[in-house]
Structure formats: structure tokens, C-alpha cells
Coordinates of C-alpha atoms in Angstrom, one line a residue:
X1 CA 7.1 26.2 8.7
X2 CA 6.4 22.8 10.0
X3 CA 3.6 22.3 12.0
X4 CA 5.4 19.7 15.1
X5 CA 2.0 18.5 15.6
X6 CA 1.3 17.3 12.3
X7 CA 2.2 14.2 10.6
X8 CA 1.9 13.9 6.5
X9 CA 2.6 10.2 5.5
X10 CA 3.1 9.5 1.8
X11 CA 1.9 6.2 0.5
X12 CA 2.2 4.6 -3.2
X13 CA 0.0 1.8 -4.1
X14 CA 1.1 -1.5 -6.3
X15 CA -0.5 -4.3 -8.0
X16 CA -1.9 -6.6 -10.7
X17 CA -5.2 -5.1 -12.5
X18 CA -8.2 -6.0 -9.8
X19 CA -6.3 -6.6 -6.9
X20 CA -8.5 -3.8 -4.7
X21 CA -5.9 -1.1 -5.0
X22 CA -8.1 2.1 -5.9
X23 CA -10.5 0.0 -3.0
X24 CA -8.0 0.4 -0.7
X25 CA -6.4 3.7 -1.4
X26 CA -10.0 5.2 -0.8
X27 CA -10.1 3.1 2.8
X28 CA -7.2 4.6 3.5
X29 CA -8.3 8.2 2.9
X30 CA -11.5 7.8 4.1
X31 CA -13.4 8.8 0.7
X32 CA -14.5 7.6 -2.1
X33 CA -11.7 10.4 -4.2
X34 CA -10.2 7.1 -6.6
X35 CA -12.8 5.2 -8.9
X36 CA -13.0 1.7 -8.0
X37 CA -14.8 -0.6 -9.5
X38 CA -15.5 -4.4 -11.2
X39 CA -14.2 -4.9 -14.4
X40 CA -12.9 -7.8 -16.9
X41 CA -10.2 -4.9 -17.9
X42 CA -7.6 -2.9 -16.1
X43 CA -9.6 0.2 -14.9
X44 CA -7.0 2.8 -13.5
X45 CA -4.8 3.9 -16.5
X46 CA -2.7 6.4 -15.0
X47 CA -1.5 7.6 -11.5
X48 CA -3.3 10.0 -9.1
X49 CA -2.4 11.5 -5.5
X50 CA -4.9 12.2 -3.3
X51 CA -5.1 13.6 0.1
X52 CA -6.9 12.6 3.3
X53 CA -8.7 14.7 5.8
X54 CA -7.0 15.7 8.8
X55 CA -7.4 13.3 11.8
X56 CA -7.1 14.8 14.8
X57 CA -5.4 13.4 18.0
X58 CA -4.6 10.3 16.1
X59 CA -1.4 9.6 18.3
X60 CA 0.6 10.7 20.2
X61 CA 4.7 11.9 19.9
X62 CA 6.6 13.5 22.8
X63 CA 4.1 13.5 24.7
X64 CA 1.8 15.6 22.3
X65 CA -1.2 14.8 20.5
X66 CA -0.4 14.7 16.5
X67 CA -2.8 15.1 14.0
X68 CA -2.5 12.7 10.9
X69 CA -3.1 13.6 7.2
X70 CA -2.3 10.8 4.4
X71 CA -1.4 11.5 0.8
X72 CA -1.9 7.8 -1.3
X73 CA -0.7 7.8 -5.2
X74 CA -2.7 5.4 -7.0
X75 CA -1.1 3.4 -9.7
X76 CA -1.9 1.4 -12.7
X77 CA -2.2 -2.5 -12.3
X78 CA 0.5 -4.3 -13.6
X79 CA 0.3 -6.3 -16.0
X80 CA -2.2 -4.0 -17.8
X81 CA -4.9 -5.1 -19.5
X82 CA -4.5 -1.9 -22.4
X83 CA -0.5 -0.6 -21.4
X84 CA 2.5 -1.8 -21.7
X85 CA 5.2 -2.9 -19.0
X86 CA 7.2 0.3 -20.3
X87 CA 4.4 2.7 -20.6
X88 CA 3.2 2.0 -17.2
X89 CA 6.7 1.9 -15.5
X90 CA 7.4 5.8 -16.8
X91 CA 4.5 6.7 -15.5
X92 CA 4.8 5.3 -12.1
X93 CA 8.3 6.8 -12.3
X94 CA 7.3 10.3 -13.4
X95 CA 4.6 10.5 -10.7
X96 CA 7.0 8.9 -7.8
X97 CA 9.6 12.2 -8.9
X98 CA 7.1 14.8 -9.1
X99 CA 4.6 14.0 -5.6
X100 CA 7.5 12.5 -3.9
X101 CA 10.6 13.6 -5.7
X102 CA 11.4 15.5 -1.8
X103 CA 8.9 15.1 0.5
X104 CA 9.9 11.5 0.4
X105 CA 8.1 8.2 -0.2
X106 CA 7.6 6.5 3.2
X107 CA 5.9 3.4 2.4
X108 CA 4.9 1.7 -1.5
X109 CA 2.2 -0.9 -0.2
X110 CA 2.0 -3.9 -2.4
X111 CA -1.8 -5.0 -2.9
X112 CA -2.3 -8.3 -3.2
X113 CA -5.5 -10.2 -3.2
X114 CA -6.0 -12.7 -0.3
X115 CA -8.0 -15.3 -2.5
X116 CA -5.4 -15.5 -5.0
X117 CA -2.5 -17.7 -4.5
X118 CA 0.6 -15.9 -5.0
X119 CA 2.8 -17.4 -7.5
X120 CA 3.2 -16.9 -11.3
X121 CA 5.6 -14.6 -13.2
X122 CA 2.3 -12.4 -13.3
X123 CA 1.8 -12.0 -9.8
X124 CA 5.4 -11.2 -9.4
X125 CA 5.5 -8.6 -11.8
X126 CA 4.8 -6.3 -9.6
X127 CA 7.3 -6.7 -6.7
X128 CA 10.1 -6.7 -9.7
X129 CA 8.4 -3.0 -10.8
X130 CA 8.7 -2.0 -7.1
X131 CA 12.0 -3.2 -6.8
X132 CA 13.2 -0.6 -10.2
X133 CA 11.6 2.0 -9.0
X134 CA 12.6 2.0 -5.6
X135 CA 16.1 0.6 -5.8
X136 CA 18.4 -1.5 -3.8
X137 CA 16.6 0.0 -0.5
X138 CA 13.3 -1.1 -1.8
X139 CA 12.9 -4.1 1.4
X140 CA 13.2 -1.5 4.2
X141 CA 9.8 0.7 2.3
X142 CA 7.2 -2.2 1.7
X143 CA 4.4 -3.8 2.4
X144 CA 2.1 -5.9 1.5
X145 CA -1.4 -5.4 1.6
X146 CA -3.9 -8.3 1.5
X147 CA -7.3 -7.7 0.2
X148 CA -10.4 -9.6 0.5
X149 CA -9.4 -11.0 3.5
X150 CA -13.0 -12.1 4.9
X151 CA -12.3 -14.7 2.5
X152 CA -9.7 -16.6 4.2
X153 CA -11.8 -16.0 6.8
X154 CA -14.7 -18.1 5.0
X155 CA -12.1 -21.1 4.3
X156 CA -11.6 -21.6 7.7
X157 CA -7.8 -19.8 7.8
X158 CA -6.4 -17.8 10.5
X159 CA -4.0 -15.3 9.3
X160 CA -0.7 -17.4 11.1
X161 CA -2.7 -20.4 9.4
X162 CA -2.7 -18.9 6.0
X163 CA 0.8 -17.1 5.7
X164 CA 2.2 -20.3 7.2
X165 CA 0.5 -22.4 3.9
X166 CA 2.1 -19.7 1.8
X167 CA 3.9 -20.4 -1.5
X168 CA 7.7 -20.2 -1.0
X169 CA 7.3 -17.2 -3.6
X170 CA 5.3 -15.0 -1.2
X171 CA 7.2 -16.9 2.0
X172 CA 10.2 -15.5 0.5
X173 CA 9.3 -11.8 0.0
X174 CA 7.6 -11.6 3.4
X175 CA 11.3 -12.5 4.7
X176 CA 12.9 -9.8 2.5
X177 CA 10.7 -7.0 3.9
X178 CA 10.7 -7.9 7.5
X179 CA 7.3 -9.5 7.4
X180 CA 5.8 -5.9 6.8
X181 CA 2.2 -7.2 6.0
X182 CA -1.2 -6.3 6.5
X183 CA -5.1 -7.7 6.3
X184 CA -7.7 -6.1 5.2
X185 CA -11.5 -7.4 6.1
X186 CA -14.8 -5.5 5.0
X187 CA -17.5 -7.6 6.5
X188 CA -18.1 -7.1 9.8
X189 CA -16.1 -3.7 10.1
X190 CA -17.1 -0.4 9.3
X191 CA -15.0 1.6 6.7
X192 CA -13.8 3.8 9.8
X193 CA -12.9 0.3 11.4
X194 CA -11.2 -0.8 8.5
X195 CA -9.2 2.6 7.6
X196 CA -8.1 3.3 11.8
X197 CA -6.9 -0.3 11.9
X198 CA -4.8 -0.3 8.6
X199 CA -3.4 3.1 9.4
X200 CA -2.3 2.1 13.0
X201 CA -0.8 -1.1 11.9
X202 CA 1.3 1.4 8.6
X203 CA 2.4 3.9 11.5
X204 CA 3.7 0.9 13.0
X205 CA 5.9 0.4 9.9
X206 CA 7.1 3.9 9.5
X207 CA 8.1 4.2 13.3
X208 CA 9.9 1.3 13.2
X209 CA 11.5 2.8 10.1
X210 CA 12.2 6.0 12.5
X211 CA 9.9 7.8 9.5
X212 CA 12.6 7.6 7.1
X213 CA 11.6 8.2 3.1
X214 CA 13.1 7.4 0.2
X215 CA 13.3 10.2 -2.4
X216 CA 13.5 10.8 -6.4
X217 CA 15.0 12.9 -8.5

């Protein structure tokens, strides 16, 4: 039976090898449950779905207080340092079908560091493999997530500043998916900062969405 004060939120991460997306996936669970680390290779070599604690009274809906659990599938970085395009597409698509083949996908967050200009056939690669996987409805169910955003910080950018200095390349995808972006800083912010502030900003998203998903079979 579903629980009408309980909210499960499913969440796939995209994204070149090193772009913070293991980093992020454990922000936004609030563990450390993905290994994340350095490396001059691709590190994460197959998908895994891990779930949050429960987070009580995080908003409300119908006047009730709804308590918010979050379920984040960690992919491989494309392009991959060891797999190929084809290997690593399957098994993105095998794991989308079997955690998400019904309950529904609600948002595939795109993981892009903020220090890397984005432009390149290799830094694109990624929003094509989103865009198979997903289908034609792939706009209306991502985002993009921009790591290491203290950086910009650092340069002397503001956030309007810096998308607004954009390549036409990223200019142009922010338009195709409704400007669905978010930043992520870690200095000066607690991971609890950090992880309440990203999740606020991707209930935004789904709301807006009226918590639609988009299913495989």
C-alpha cells in the first residue's frame, strides 16, 4: 500500500569519467554508499542503485508533512577510459529497465564539471547517450548538474555571469531542457548544506513536472 506521506524520487546520474558523479550521488544520499575517488582512469565500471535515509518532514503536500527517501543509480563515465560506447550503453540500459523499468525514472541529472568548458564531441557524448536511452521525451527529465562550482566562484563568476559566457553548445541544451540546472559548491557548506539545497532545488524540477516518470521496458 502506498504510504500518502511518503515521497520516493528516483534519480540516474550521467557523465564524462571524473566529472564528480559518484561525489554527487553520495551528496545526494547523504552517505558515503558509491566509491568516489581521484583517478587518471575511469573508476565506476558498472551501474549501482542506492538508497537514501528517510528525511522526515522534508515538505509539505496537501497540507501534510511528507517524508522524502531518494534512490540515485550511478553510472559509468562516458567516454570510458577501459569500455566501450556499446558496452557501457547496455549496461545503463539494463539497469534503467530493471530499477526503473515501473517505478519510473523522474529525473537523469547530467554531471558536468563547472571548470571545464563545455564543448567537444567528448563532452557531448553524454547528452547523445541520455538522449537514446531516454527517447524523444528525454528534455522534459534532465538536468544538469554542475560540479566544482567554488571554482567559478574563485574566477570571479556569478552563476547568471557564467551561464551567460556559456558556449553555444551548453547555451543550447540549457534551452532544450527548460533551463533545469543546478550548482553544486563544497567550501563553505556542510555536506547537509550542500545535499538539502540540491534536493530542494530537484523537487522543484519534479513538481513542476507534476512528478511524472518516464518508464522502461
Amino acid at each position: 500500500m502506498t504510504d500518502p506521506n511518503k515521497v520516493i524520487i528516483n534519480l540516474a546520474l550521467f557523465g564524462m569519467t571524473q566529472s564528480g558523479k559518484s561525489s554527487a550521488g553520495n551528496i545526494l544520499l547523504g552517505s558515503t554508499d558509491f566509491h568516489s575517488s581521484f583517478a587518471p582512469c575511469s573508476v565506476t565500471t558498472c551501474c549501482s542503485l542506492r538508497r537514501s535515509c528517510h528525511l522526515h518532514s522534508f515538505m509539505r503536500r496537501g497540507g501534510r508533512e511528507v517524508t522524502l527517501q531518494v534512490q540515485v543509480l550511478d553510472t559509468p563515465g562516458y567516454p570510458h577510459s577501459k569500455l566501450s560506447k556499446k558496452h557501457v550503453k547496455q549496461e545503463v540500459k539494463e539497469a534503467l529497465t530493471h530499477h526503473f523499468g515501473q517505478e519510473g525514472l523522474h529525473l537523469a541529472l547530467l554531471v558536468q564539471r563547472a571548470d571545464v568548458p563545455f564543448c567537444g564531441q567528448e563532452l557531448t557524448d553524454p547528452v547523445q547517450m541520455i538522449q537514446e536511452l531516454l527517447g524523444h521525451a528525454w528534455t522534459n527529465y534532465t538536468a544538469i548538474l554542475f560540479t566544482h562550482a567554488e571554482k567559478i566562484e574563485e574566477a570571479g563568476f556569478t552563476e547568471d555571469k557564467y551561464l551567460h559566457e556559456a558556449s553555444d553548445t551548453l547555451t543550447t541544451l540549457l534551452n532544450s531542457i527548460q533551463h533545469k540546472y543546478i550548482f553544486q559548491y563544497k567550501k563553505g557548506k556542510s555536506l547537509n548544506e550542500q545535499r538539502m539545497k540540491i534536493l530542494e532545488r530537484i523537487m522543484e524540477f519534479i513538481k513542476k513536472n507534476c512528478y511524472q516518470v518516464l518508464t522502461f521496458k
